[in-house]
Amino acid sequence: NGMSHHLTQAINTTDHITLKWPVWHYINPQNHKNYLFISVWSGLSPNFWLFQDLINEPHKYEQIIHLYGERSRNELVPIIEEYAQRVENENTKTFFCLSQETSTKNNYLNCRVQEQLPSAIATLWIQTTCFICGSPVAVNDITEKLLALWIAREDIISEKY
């Protein structure tokens, strides 16, 4: 019942929609080659575009982890699940963090995205560029946790909705 639900229920075919491109920098493989994408709720949209663009150019990365947080599997975007399975390999992983549901399926975790950050950083190490998109409260909380894990502030790029 969040913004995505409202938009899909309230938009008419005659309505005008203005789309804004993500306001963050594009991927610069000269900075780092490890990437952590953190998408909370509808924060998936800009992150998915960057994730998909990076996947199509494997010379630009060594490892990618995408943490996608929702309350339950019912709220996950089905195409993301399919895409994640299709592109997953030893260097690319997507984890679905479900805060209010337990799932025994691989890559589905019963936790908030924030709880998975230490494990992701341990895998990628601190030379990682992090892209976060979510609510202001979630982005601020995740940013503070990444800073506590020794990620440099200039390596944290965020978009708040």
JSON list of C-alpha atoms in Angstrom, two decimals:
[
{"chain": "A", "resi": 1, "resn": "ASN", "atom": "CA", "xyz": [0.00, 0.00, 0.00]},
{"chain": "A", "resi": 2, "resn": "GLY", "atom": "CA", "xyz": [2.92, 2.35, -0.64]},
{"chain": "A", "resi": 3, "resn": "MET", "atom": "CA", "xyz": [3.68, 4.80, -3.43]},
{"chain": "A", "resi": 4, "resn": "SER", "atom": "CA", "xyz": [3.83, 2.14, -6.17]},
{"chain": "A", "resi": 5, "resn": "HIS", "atom": "CA", "xyz": [0.40, 0.82, -5.20]},
{"chain": "A", "resi": 6, "resn": "HIS", "atom": "CA", "xyz": [-1.01, 4.36, -5.15]},
{"chain": "A", "resi": 7, "resn": "LEU", "atom": "CA", "xyz": [0.43, 5.17, -8.56]},
{"chain": "A", "resi": 8, "resn": "THR", "atom": "CA", "xyz": [-0.87, 2.02, -10.22]},
{"chain": "A", "resi": 9, "resn": "GLN", "atom": "CA", "xyz": [-4.35, 2.63, -8.79]},
{"chain": "A", "resi": 10, "resn": "ALA", "atom": "CA", "xyz": [-4.56, 6.39, -9.26]},
{"chain": "A", "resi": 11, "resn": "ILE", "atom": "CA", "xyz": [-3.05, 7.01, -12.71]},
{"chain": "A", "resi": 12, "resn": "ASN", "atom": "CA", "xyz": [-5.35, 7.47, -15.68]},
{"chain": "A", "resi": 13, "resn": "THR", "atom": "CA", "xyz": [-4.37, 7.08, -19.32]},
{"chain": "A", "resi": 14, "resn": "THR", "atom": "CA", "xyz": [-4.71, 10.85, -19.86]},
{"chain": "A", "resi": 15, "resn": "ASP", "atom": "CA", "xyz": [-2.49, 11.83, -16.90]},
{"chain": "A", "resi": 16, "resn": "HIS", "atom": "CA", "xyz": [0.93, 13.39, -17.49]},
{"chain": "A", "resi": 17, "resn": "ILE", "atom": "CA", "xyz": [3.86, 11.81, -15.68]},
{"chain": "A", "resi": 18, "resn": "THR", "atom": "CA", "xyz": [7.28, 13.40, -15.18]},
{"chain": "A", "resi": 19, "resn": "LEU", "atom": "CA", "xyz": [10.13, 10.96, -14.69]},
{"chain": "A", "resi": 20, "resn": "LYS", "atom": "CA", "xyz": [13.36, 12.07, -13.08]},
{"chain": "A", "resi": 21, "resn": "TRP", "atom": "CA", "xyz": [16.63, 10.31, -13.78]},
{"chain": "A", "resi": 22, "resn": "PRO", "atom": "CA", "xyz": [18.65, 9.20, -10.75]},
{"chain": "A", "resi": 23, "resn": "VAL", "atom": "CA", "xyz": [20.57, 12.16, -9.41]},
{"chain": "A", "resi": 24, "resn": "TRP", "atom": "CA", "xyz": [23.69, 10.17, -8.58]},
{"chain": "A", "resi": 25, "resn": "HIS", "atom": "CA", "xyz": [26.87, 9.73, -10.54]},
{"chain": "A", "resi": 26, "resn": "TYR", "atom": "CA", "xyz": [27.14, 7.02, -13.10]},
{"chain": "A", "resi": 27, "resn": "ILE", "atom": "CA", "xyz": [29.26, 4.00, -12.43]},
{"chain": "A", "resi": 28, "resn": "ASN", "atom": "CA", "xyz": [32.97, 4.77, -12.60]},
{"chain": "A", "resi": 29, "resn": "PRO", "atom": "CA", "xyz": [34.97, 1.52, -12.72]},
{"chain": "A", "resi": 30, "resn": "GLN", "atom": "CA", "xyz": [38.19, 3.47, -12.14]},
{"chain": "A", "resi": 31, "resn": "ASN", "atom": "CA", "xyz": [37.09, 4.13, -8.55]},
{"chain": "A", "resi": 32, "resn": "HIS", "atom": "CA", "xyz": [36.17, 0.58, -7.53]},
{"chain": "A", "resi": 33, "resn": "LYS", "atom": "CA", "xyz": [35.12, -2.64, -9.18]},
{"chain": "A", "resi": 34, "resn": "ASN", "atom": "CA", "xyz": [32.96, -3.92, -6.33]},
{"chain": "A", "resi": 35, "resn": "TYR", "atom": "CA", "xyz": [29.40, -2.66, -6.09]},
{"chain": "A", "resi": 36, "resn": "LEU", "atom": "CA", "xyz": [26.70, -2.92, -3.46]},
{"chain": "A", "resi": 37, "resn": "PHE", "atom": "CA", "xyz": [23.17, -1.99, -4.54]},
{"chain": "A", "resi": 38, "resn": "ILE", "atom": "CA", "xyz": [20.68, -1.50, -1.70]},
{"chain": "A", "resi": 39, "resn": "SER", "atom": "CA", "xyz": [17.07, -1.12, -2.79]},
{"chain": "A", "resi": 40, "resn": "VAL", "atom": "CA", "xyz": [14.37, -0.58, -0.20]},
{"chain": "A", "resi": 41, "resn": "TRP", "atom": "CA", "xyz": [10.74, -0.87, -1.35]},
{"chain": "A", "resi": 42, "resn": "SER", "atom": "CA", "xyz": [10.19, 1.16, -4.51]},
{"chain": "A", "resi": 43, "resn": "GLY", "atom": "CA", "xyz": [13.81, 2.32, -4.31]},
{"chain": "A", "resi": 44, "resn": "LEU", "atom": "CA", "xyz": [14.38, -0.60, -6.63]},
{"chain": "A", "resi": 45, "resn": "SER", "atom": "CA", "xyz": [13.66, 1.42, -9.79]},
{"chain": "A", "resi": 46, "resn": "PRO", "atom": "CA", "xyz": [16.82, 3.54, -10.14]},
{"chain": "A", "resi": 47, "resn": "ASN", "atom": "CA", "xyz": [19.08, 0.86, -8.69]},
{"chain": "A", "resi": 48, "resn": "PHE", "atom": "CA", "xyz": [17.80, -1.78, -11.06]},
{"chain": "A", "resi": 49, "resn": "TRP", "atom": "CA", "xyz": [18.63, 0.37, -14.08]},
{"chain": "A", "resi": 50, "resn": "LEU", "atom": "CA", "xyz": [22.23, 0.85, -12.86]},
{"chain": "A", "resi": 51, "resn": "PHE", "atom": "CA", "xyz": [22.53, -2.82, -11.87]},
{"chain": "A", "resi": 52, "resn": "GLN", "atom": "CA", "xyz": [21.29, -3.96, -15.27]},
{"chain": "A", "resi": 53, "resn": "ASP", "atom": "CA", "xyz": [23.62, -1.55, -17.09]},
{"chain": "A", "resi": 54, "resn": "LEU", "atom": "CA", "xyz": [26.62, -2.82, -15.11]},
{"chain": "A", "resi": 55, "resn": "ILE", "atom": "CA", "xyz": [25.75, -6.50, -15.64]},
{"chain": "A", "resi": 56, "resn": "ASN", "atom": "CA", "xyz": [25.85, -5.95, -19.40]},
{"chain": "A", "resi": 57, "resn": "GLU", "atom": "CA", "xyz": [29.48, -4.83, -19.17]},
{"chain": "A", "resi": 58, "resn": "PRO", "atom": "CA", "xyz": [31.33, -7.46, -17.10]},
{"chain": "A", "resi": 59, "resn": "HIS", "atom": "CA", "xyz": [34.72, -5.78, -17.60]},
{"chain": "A", "resi": 60, "resn": "LYS", "atom": "CA", "xyz": [33.46, -2.96, -15.34]},
{"chain": "A", "resi": 61, "resn": "TYR", "atom": "CA", "xyz": [33.07, -5.05, -12.19]},
{"chain": "A", "resi": 62, "resn": "GLU", "atom": "CA", "xyz": [34.59, -7.81, -10.11]},
{"chain": "A", "resi": 63, "resn": "GLN", "atom": "CA", "xyz": [31.71, -8.42, -7.69]},
{"chain": "A", "resi": 64, "resn": "ILE", "atom": "CA", "xyz": [28.17, -7.13, -7.30]},
{"chain": "A", "resi": 65, "resn": "ILE", "atom": "CA", "xyz": [25.74, -7.72, -4.46]},
{"chain": "A", "resi": 66, "resn": "HIS", "atom": "CA", "xyz": [22.18, -6.41, -4.64]},
{"chain": "A", "resi": 67, "resn": "LEU", "atom": "CA", "xyz": [20.14, -6.30, -1.43]},
{"chain": "A", "resi": 68, "resn": "TYR", "atom": "CA", "xyz": [16.47, -5.77, -2.20]},
{"chain": "A", "resi": 69, "resn": "GLY", "atom": "CA", "xyz": [14.24, -5.20, 0.82]},
{"chain": "A", "resi": 70, "resn": "GLU", "atom": "CA", "xyz": [10.49, -5.69, 1.03]},
{"chain": "A", "resi": 71, "resn": "ARG", "atom": "CA", "xyz": [8.13, -6.79, 3.79]},
{"chain": "A", "resi": 72, "resn": "SER", "atom": "CA", "xyz": [7.03, -10.02, 2.08]},
{"chain": "A", "resi": 73, "resn": "ARG", "atom": "CA", "xyz": [7.39, -12.04, -1.13]},
{"chain": "A", "resi": 74, "resn": "ASN", "atom": "CA", "xyz": [4.00, -10.73, -2.28]},
{"chain": "A", "resi": 75, "resn": "GLU", "atom": "CA", "xyz": [5.55, -7.26, -2.58]},
{"chain": "A", "resi": 76, "resn": "LEU", "atom": "CA", "xyz": [8.56, -8.33, -4.65]},
{"chain": "A", "resi": 77, "resn": "VAL", "atom": "CA", "xyz": [8.59, -7.34, -8.31]},
{"chain": "A", "resi": 78, "resn": "PRO", "atom": "CA", "xyz": [8.39, -10.70, -10.18]},
{"chain": "A", "resi": 79, "resn": "ILE", "atom": "CA", "xyz": [10.60, -9.61, -13.07]},
{"chain": "A", "resi": 80, "resn": "ILE", "atom": "CA", "xyz": [13.39, -8.83, -10.60]},
{"chain": "A", "resi": 81, "resn": "GLU", "atom": "CA", "xyz": [13.28, -12.35, -9.21]},
{"chain": "A", "resi": 82, "resn": "GLU", "atom": "CA", "xyz": [13.50, -13.79, -12.73]},
{"chain": "A", "resi": 83, "resn": "TYR", "atom": "CA", "xyz": [16.28, -11.42, -13.77]},
{"chain": "A", "resi": 84, "resn": "ALA", "atom": "CA", "xyz": [18.30, -12.12, -10.61]},
{"chain": "A", "resi": 85, "resn": "GLN", "atom": "CA", "xyz": [18.17, -15.86, -11.28]},
{"chain": "A", "resi": 86, "resn": "ARG", "atom": "CA", "xyz": [19.17, -15.37, -14.91]},
{"chain": "A", "resi": 87, "resn": "VAL", "atom": "CA", "xyz": [22.26, -13.21, -14.24]},
{"chain": "A", "resi": 88, "resn": "GLU", "atom": "CA", "xyz": [23.47, -14.79, -11.01]},
{"chain": "A", "resi": 89, "resn": "ASN", "atom": "CA", "xyz": [26.98, -16.24, -11.05]},
{"chain": "A", "resi": 90, "resn": "GLU", "atom": "CA", "xyz": [29.90, -16.41, -8.63]},
{"chain": "A", "resi": 91, "resn": "ASN", "atom": "CA", "xyz": [30.44, -12.65, -8.98]},
{"chain": "A", "resi": 92, "resn": "THR", "atom": "CA", "xyz": [26.83, -11.44, -8.99]},
{"chain": "A", "resi": 93, "resn": "LYS", "atom": "CA", "xyz": [24.32, -12.12, -6.22]},
{"chain": "A", "resi": 94, "resn": "THR", "atom": "CA", "xyz": [20.90, -10.74, -5.34]},
{"chain": "A", "resi": 95, "resn": "PHE", "atom": "CA", "xyz": [19.45, -11.27, -1.87]},
{"chain": "A", "resi": 96, "resn": "PHE", "atom": "CA", "xyz": [15.80, -10.62, -1.10]},
{"chain": "A", "resi": 97, "resn": "CYS", "atom": "CA", "xyz": [15.49, -9.33, 2.45]},
{"chain": "A", "resi": 98, "resn": "LEU", "atom": "CA", "xyz": [11.96, -9.95, 3.72]},
{"chain": "A", "resi": 99, "resn": "SER", "atom": "CA", "xyz": [11.36, -8.12, 6.99]},
{"chain": "A", "resi": 100, "resn": "GLN", "atom": "CA", "xyz": [7.98, -9.69, 7.84]},
{"chain": "A", "resi": 101, "resn": "GLU", "atom": "CA", "xyz": [8.07, -13.13, 6.25]},
{"chain": "A", "resi": 102, "resn": "THR", "atom": "CA", "xyz": [10.17, -16.27, 6.49]},
{"chain": "A", "resi": 103, "resn": "SER", "atom": "CA", "xyz": [11.11, -18.08, 3.30]},
{"chain": "A", "resi": 104, "resn": "THR", "atom": "CA", "xyz": [13.20, -21.20, 2.82]},
{"chain": "A", "resi": 105, "resn": "LYS", "atom": "CA", "xyz": [13.97, -20.38, -0.81]},
{"chain": "A", "resi": 106, "resn": "ASN", "atom": "CA", "xyz": [17.62, -19.67, -1.71]},
{"chain": "A", "resi": 107, "resn": "ASN", "atom": "CA", "xyz": [18.64, -16.00, -1.58]},
{"chain": "A", "resi": 108, "resn": "TYR", "atom": "CA", "xyz": [15.53, -15.12, 0.50]},
{"chain": "A", "resi": 109, "resn": "LEU", "atom": "CA", "xyz": [16.43, -13.89, 3.96]},
{"chain": "A", "resi": 110, "resn": "ASN", "atom": "CA", "xyz": [14.19, -13.09, 6.91]},
{"chain": "A", "resi": 111, "resn": "CYS", "atom": "CA", "xyz": [15.78, -9.78, 7.89]},
{"chain": "A", "resi": 112, "resn": "ARG", "atom": "CA", "xyz": [15.91, -6.08, 7.21]},
{"chain": "A", "resi": 113, "resn": "VAL", "atom": "CA", "xyz": [18.43, -4.95, 4.59]},
{"chain": "A", "resi": 114, "resn": "GLN", "atom": "CA", "xyz": [20.48, -3.27, 7.33]},
{"chain": "A", "resi": 115, "resn": "GLU", "atom": "CA", "xyz": [21.09, -6.63, 9.02]},
{"chain": "A", "resi": 116, "resn": "GLN", "atom": "CA", "xyz": [22.72, -8.01, 5.86]},
{"chain": "A", "resi": 117, "resn": "LEU", "atom": "CA", "xyz": [25.23, -5.14, 5.42]},
{"chain": "A", "resi": 118, "resn": "PRO", "atom": "CA", "xyz": [28.10, -6.65, 7.49]},
{"chain": "A", "resi": 119, "resn": "SER", "atom": "CA", "xyz": [27.97, -9.86, 5.46]},
{"chain": "A", "resi": 120, "resn": "ALA", "atom": "CA", "xyz": [27.86, -7.98, 2.14]},
{"chain": "A", "resi": 121, "resn": "ILE", "atom": "CA", "xyz": [30.81, -5.76, 3.09]},
{"chain": "A", "resi": 122, "resn": "ALA", "atom": "CA", "xyz": [32.77, -8.78, 4.35]},
{"chain": "A", "resi": 123, "resn": "THR", "atom": "CA", "xyz": [32.32, -10.32, 0.89]},
{"chain": "A", "resi": 124, "resn": "LEU", "atom": "CA", "xyz": [33.05, -7.17, -1.13]},
{"chain": "A", "resi": 125, "resn": "TRP", "atom": "CA", "xyz": [35.47, -5.54, 1.31]},
{"chain": "A", "resi": 126, "resn": "ILE", "atom": "CA", "xyz": [35.69, -1.82, 1.87]},
{"chain": "A", "resi": 127, "resn": "GLN", "atom": "CA", "xyz": [36.77, -0.82, -1.65]},
{"chain": "A", "resi": 128, "resn": "THR", "atom": "CA", "xyz": [33.13, -0.80, -2.70]},
{"chain": "A", "resi": 129, "resn": "THR", "atom": "CA", "xyz": [30.84, 1.74, -4.28]},
{"chain": "A", "resi": 130, "resn": "CYS", "atom": "CA", "xyz": [27.41, 1.63, -2.62]},
{"chain": "A", "resi": 131, "resn": "PHE", "atom": "CA", "xyz": [24.18, 2.78, -4.26]},
{"chain": "A", "resi": 132, "resn": "ILE", "atom": "CA", "xyz": [21.22, 3.19, -1.90]},
{"chain": "A", "resi": 133, "resn": "CYS", "atom": "CA", "xyz": [17.67, 4.10, -2.81]},
{"chain": "A", "resi": 134, "resn": "GLY", "atom": "CA", "xyz": [14.77, 4.17, -0.38]},
{"chain": "A", "resi": 135, "resn": "SER", "atom": "CA", "xyz": [12.87, 6.30, 2.09]},
{"chain": "A", "resi": 136, "resn": "PRO", "atom": "CA", "xyz": [14.84, 9.04, 3.85]},
{"chain": "A", "resi": 137, "resn": "VAL", "atom": "CA", "xyz": [14.74, 7.12, 7.15]},
{"chain": "A", "resi": 138, "resn": "ALA", "atom": "CA", "xyz": [16.02, 3.90, 5.52]},
{"chain": "A", "resi": 139, "resn": "VAL", "atom": "CA", "xyz": [18.72, 5.66, 3.49]},
{"chain": "A", "resi": 140, "resn": "ASN", "atom": "CA", "xyz": [19.99, 7.57, 6.54]},
{"chain": "A", "resi": 141, "resn": "ASP", "atom": "CA", "xyz": [20.07, 4.42, 8.67]},
{"chain": "A", "resi": 142, "resn": "ILE", "atom": "CA", "xyz": [21.85, 2.38, 5.97]},
{"chain": "A", "resi": 143, "resn": "THR", "atom": "CA", "xyz": [24.36, 5.18, 5.36]},
{"chain": "A", "resi": 144, "resn": "GLU", "atom": "CA", "xyz": [25.27, 5.32, 9.06]},
{"chain": "A", "resi": 145, "resn": "LYS", "atom": "CA", "xyz": [25.70, 1.54, 9.16]},
{"chain": "A", "resi": 146, "resn": "LEU", "atom": "CA", "xyz": [27.96, 1.59, 6.06]},
{"chain": "A", "resi": 147, "resn": "LEU", "atom": "CA", "xyz": [30.09, 4.36, 7.58]},
{"chain": "A", "resi": 148, "resn": "ALA", "atom": "CA", "xyz": [30.44, 2.25, 10.75]},
{"chain": "A", "resi": 149, "resn": "LEU", "atom": "CA", "xyz": [31.64, -0.61, 8.50]},
{"chain": "A", "resi": 150, "resn": "TRP", "atom": "CA", "xyz": [34.45, 1.63, 7.16]},
{"chain": "A", "resi": 151, "resn": "ILE", "atom": "CA", "xyz": [32.89, 2.52, 3.82]},
{"chain": "A", "resi": 152, "resn": "ALA", "atom": "CA", "xyz": [34.08, 6.03, 2.87]},
{"chain": "A", "resi": 153, "resn": "ARG", "atom": "CA", "xyz": [31.32, 8.65, 2.63]},
{"chain": "A", "resi": 154, "resn": "GLU", "atom": "CA", "xyz": [32.32, 9.48, -0.97]},
{"chain": "A", "resi": 155, "resn": "ASP", "atom": "CA", "xyz": [31.69, 5.83, -1.90]},
{"chain": "A", "resi": 156, "resn": "ILE", "atom": "CA", "xyz": [28.06, 6.00, -0.72]},
{"chain": "A", "resi": 157, "resn": "ILE", "atom": "CA", "xyz": [25.67, 7.35, -3.34]},
{"chain": "A", "resi": 158, "resn": "SER", "atom": "CA", "xyz": [22.05, 7.68, -2.32]},
{"chain": "A", "resi": 159, "resn": "GLU", "atom": "CA", "xyz": [18.66, 8.65, -3.62]},
{"chain": "A", "resi": 160, "resn": "LYS", "atom": "CA", "xyz": [15.78, 9.36, -1.23]},
{"chain": "A", "resi": 161, "resn": "TYR", "atom": "CA", "xyz": [12.15, 9.27, -2.32]}
]
